[in-house]
Short mmCIF file of C-alpha atoms in Angstrom, two decimals:
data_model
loop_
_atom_site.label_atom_id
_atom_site.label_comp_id
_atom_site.label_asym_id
_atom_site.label_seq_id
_atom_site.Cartn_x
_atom_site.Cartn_y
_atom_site.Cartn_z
CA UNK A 1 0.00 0.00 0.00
CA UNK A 2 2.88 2.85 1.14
CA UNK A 3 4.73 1.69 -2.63
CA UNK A 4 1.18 2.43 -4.19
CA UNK A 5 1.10 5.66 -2.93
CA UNK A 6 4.48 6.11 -3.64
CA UNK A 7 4.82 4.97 -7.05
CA UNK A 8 0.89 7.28 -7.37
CA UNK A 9 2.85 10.15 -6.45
CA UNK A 10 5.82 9.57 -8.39
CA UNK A 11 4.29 9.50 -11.68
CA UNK A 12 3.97 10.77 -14.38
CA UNK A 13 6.36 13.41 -14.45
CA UNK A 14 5.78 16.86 -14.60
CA UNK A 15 8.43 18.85 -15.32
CA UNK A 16 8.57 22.21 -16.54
CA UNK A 17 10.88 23.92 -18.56
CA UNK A 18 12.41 25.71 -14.95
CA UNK A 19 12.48 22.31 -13.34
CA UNK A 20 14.58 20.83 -16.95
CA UNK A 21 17.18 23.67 -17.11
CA UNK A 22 17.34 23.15 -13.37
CA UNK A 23 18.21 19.29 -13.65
CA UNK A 24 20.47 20.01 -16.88
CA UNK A 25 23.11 22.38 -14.60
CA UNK A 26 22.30 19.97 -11.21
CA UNK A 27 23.59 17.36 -14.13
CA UNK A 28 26.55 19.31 -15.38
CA UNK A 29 27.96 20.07 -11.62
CA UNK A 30 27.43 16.01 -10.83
CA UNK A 31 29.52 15.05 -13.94
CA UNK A 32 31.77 17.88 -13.11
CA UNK A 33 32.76 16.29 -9.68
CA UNK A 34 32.92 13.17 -11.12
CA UNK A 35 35.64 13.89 -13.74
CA UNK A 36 37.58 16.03 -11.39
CA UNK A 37 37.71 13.38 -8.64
CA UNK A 38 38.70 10.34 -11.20
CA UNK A 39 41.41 13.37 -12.45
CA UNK A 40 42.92 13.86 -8.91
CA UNK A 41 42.60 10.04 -7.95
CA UNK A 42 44.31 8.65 -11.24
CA UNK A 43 47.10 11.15 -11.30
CA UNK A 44 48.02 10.91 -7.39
CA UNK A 45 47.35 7.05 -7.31
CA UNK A 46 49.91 7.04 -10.40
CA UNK A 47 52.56 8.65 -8.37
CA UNK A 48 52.19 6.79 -4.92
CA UNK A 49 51.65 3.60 -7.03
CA UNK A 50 55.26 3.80 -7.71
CA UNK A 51 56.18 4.57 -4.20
CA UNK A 52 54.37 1.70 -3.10
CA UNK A 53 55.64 -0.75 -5.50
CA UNK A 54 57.99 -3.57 -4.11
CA UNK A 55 60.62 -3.66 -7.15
CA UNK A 56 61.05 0.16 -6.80
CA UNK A 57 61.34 0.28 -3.15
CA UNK A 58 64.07 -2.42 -3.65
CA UNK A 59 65.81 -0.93 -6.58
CA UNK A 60 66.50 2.14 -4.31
CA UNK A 61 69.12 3.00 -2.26
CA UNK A 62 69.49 -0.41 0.31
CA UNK A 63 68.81 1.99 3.54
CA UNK A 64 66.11 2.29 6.14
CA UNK A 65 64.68 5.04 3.81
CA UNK A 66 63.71 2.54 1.43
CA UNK A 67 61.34 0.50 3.24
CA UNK A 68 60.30 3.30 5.32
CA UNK A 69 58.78 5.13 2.14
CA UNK A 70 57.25 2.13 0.79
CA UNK A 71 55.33 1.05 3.67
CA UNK A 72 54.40 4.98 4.53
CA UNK A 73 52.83 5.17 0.53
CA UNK A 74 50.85 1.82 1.34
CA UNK A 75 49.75 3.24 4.82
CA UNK A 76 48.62 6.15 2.97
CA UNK A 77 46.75 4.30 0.54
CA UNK A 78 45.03 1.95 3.42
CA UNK A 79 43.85 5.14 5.04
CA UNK A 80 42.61 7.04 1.88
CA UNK A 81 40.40 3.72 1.37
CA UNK A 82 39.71 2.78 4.49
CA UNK A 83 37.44 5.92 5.26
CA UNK A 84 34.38 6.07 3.10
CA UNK A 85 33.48 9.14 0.53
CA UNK A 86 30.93 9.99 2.82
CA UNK A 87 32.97 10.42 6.08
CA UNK A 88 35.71 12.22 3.44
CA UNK A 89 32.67 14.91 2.89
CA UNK A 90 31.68 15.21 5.79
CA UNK A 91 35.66 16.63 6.82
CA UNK A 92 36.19 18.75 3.82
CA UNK A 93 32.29 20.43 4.86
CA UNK A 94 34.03 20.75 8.00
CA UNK A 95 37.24 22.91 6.00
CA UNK A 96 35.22 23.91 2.96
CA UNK A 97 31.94 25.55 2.39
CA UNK A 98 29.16 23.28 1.32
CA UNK A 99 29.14 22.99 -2.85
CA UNK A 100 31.21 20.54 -5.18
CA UNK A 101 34.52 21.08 -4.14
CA UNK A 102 33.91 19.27 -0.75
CA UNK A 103 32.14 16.07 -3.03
CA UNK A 104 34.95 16.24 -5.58
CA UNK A 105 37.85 16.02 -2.72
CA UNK A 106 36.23 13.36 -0.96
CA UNK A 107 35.50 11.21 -3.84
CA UNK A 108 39.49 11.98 -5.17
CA UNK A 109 40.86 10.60 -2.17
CA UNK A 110 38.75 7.83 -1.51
CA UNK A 111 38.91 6.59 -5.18
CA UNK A 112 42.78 7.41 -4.70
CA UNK A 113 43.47 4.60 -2.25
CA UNK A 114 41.54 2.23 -4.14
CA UNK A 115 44.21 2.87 -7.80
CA UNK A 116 46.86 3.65 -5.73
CA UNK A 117 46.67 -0.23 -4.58
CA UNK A 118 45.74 -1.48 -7.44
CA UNK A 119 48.18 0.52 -9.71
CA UNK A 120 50.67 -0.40 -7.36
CA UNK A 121 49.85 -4.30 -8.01
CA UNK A 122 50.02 -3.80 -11.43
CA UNK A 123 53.70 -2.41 -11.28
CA UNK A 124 54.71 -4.99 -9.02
CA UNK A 125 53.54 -8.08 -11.37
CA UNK A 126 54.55 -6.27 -14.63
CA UNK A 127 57.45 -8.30 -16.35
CA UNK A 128 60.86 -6.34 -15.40
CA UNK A 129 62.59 -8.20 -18.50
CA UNK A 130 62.20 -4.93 -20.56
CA UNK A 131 63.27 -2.38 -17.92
CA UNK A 132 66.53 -4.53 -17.43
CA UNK A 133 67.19 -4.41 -21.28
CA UNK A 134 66.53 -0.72 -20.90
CA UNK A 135 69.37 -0.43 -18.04
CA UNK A 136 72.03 -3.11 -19.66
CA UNK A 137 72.12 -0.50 -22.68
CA UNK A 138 73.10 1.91 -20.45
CA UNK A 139 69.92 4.34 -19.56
CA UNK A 140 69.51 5.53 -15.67
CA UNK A 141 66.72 4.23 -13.60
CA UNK A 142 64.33 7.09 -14.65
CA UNK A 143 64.97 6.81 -18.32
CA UNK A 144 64.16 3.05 -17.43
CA UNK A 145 61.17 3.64 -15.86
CA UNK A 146 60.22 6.00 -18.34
CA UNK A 147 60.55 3.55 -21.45
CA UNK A 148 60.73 0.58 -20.16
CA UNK A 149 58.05 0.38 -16.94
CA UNK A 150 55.41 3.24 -18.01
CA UNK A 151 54.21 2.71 -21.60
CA UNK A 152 53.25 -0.84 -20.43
CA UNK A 153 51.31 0.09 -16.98
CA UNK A 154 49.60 2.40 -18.67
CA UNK A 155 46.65 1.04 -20.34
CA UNK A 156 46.21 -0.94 -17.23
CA UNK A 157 46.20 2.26 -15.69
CA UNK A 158 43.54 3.84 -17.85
CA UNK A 159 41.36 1.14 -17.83
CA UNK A 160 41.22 1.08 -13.86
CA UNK A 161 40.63 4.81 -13.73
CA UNK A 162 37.74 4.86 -16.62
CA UNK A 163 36.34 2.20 -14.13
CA UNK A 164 36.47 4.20 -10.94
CA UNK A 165 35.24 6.87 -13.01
CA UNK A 166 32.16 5.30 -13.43
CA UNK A 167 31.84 4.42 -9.77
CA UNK A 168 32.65 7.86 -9.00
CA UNK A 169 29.54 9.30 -10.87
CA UNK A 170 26.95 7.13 -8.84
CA UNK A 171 29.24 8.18 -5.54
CA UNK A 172 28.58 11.71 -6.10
CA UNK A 173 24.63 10.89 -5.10
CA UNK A 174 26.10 9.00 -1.79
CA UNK A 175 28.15 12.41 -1.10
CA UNK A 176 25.70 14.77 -1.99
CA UNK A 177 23.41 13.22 0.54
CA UNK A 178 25.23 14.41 3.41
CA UNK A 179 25.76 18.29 1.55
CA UNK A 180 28.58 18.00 -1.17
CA UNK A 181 26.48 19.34 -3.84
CA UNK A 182 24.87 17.87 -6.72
CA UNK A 183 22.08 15.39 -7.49
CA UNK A 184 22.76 14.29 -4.61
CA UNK A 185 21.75 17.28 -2.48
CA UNK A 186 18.97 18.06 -3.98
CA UNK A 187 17.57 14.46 -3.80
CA UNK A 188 18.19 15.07 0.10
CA UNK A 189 16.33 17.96 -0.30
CA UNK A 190 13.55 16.75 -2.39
CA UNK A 191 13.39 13.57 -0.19
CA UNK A 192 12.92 15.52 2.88
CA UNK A 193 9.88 17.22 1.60
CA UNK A 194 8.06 14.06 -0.20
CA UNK A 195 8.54 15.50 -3.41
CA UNK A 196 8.01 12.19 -4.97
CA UNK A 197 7.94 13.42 -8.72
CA UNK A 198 11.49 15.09 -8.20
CA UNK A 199 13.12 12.23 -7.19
CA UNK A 200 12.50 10.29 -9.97
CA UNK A 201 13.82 13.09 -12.05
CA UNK A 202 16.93 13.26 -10.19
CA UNK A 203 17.30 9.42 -9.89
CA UNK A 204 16.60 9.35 -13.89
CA UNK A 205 19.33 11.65 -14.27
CA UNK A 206 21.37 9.63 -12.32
CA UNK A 207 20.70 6.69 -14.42
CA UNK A 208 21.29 8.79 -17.32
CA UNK A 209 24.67 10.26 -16.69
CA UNK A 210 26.19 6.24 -15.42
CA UNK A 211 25.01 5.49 -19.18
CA UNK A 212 27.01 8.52 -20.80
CA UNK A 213 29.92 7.85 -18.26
CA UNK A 214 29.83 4.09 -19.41
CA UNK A 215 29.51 4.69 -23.23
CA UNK A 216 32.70 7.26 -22.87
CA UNK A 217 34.84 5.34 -20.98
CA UNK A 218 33.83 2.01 -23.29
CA UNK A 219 34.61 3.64 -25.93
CA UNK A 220 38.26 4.80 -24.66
CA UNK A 221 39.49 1.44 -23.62
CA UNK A 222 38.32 0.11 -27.00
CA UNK A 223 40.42 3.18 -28.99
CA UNK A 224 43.24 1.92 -26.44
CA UNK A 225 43.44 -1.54 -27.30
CA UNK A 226 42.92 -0.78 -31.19
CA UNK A 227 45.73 1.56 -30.59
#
């Protein structure tokens, strides 16, 4: 009986051309967020990837440093991930004022500890035949790296971050529930006062932009692997 009455109040849809334009720039700020957290978490979980790496925290220097900066990277990592988005937004509310900065920040470092791990196991079991060809022929460690450890990580690398890309854009509803901005705060908002007919907007929107995320980043693994 309550989803009757739900579902009766739900539909149909009437929107008008205030509530579309509305939805179209609630839209644009959610995919926003999304591409600027999957931005920050792919480039910093590139970097500490490397840090956290086992055959680059042996190849340097054999001193306490070496281990020490390997297992501080991981630790990093394990706490980025460890915290949900949510608990992330909540803190950066705390530093920054409510909007999509706080969502995009939260999601970035949360999604960071999740490539930074898995980046880092990709460097770890890529083949280190090449990069020791690289060396024999006389190159230093970063040209190495560089030509012989990079250009094959990388479409791994891609295809992880396209995938937390499109986790990111259904996270930015969790985030905006508790005030980052976005769908996701105005579904709070709409929720609150039982505006059935708006939700399913927003939630249609929602559904909508996870399609356009997934057809984009399909469509850049394929041009990878052709290429």
């Amino acid at each position: 009986r309550l989803l009757a009455d739900v579902v009766s109040r739900a539909w149909p849809l009437q929107l008008t051309l205030a509530d579309g334009q509305q939805l179209w720039q609630l839209s644009l700020a959610t995919l926003a967020m999304s591409i600027l957290a999957a931005a920050l978490a792919a480039g910093g979980g590139s970097l500490l990837s490397f840090l956290a790496a086992r055959p680059f925290a042996t190849e340097r220097s054999q001193t306490w440093l070496s281990p020490l900066l390997r297992w501080a990277s991981s630790s990093l990592l394990l706490l980025m991930r460890a915290i949900p988005a949510p608990i992330w937004a909540l803190v950066f509310l705390f530093i920054f004022f409510p909007g999509m900065l706080p969502g995009a920040l939260a999601l970035a470092v949360y999604n960071l500890g999740i490539l930074g791990r898995l980046m880092a196991e990709v460097t770890e079991n890529q083949d280190e035949r090449p990069l020791q060809a690289i060396k024999a022929l006389g190159a230093n460690r970063s040209a190495a790296i560089l030509y012989g450890t990079v250009p094959a990580v990388t479409p791994r690398y891609l295809a992880y971050s396209l995938y937390r890309w499109e986790n990111a854009i259904r996270e930015t509803v969790v985030v905006g529930l508790v005030g980052a901005g976005g769908l996701g705060r105005e579904l709070t908002q709409q929720l609150a006062a039982f505006n059935y007919r708006a939700v399913l907007a927003l939630l249609l929107c929602v559904v909508l932009l996870t399609f356009v995320v997934d057809m984009v980043s399909t469509a850049v693994r394929r041009t990878t692997r052709a290429t």
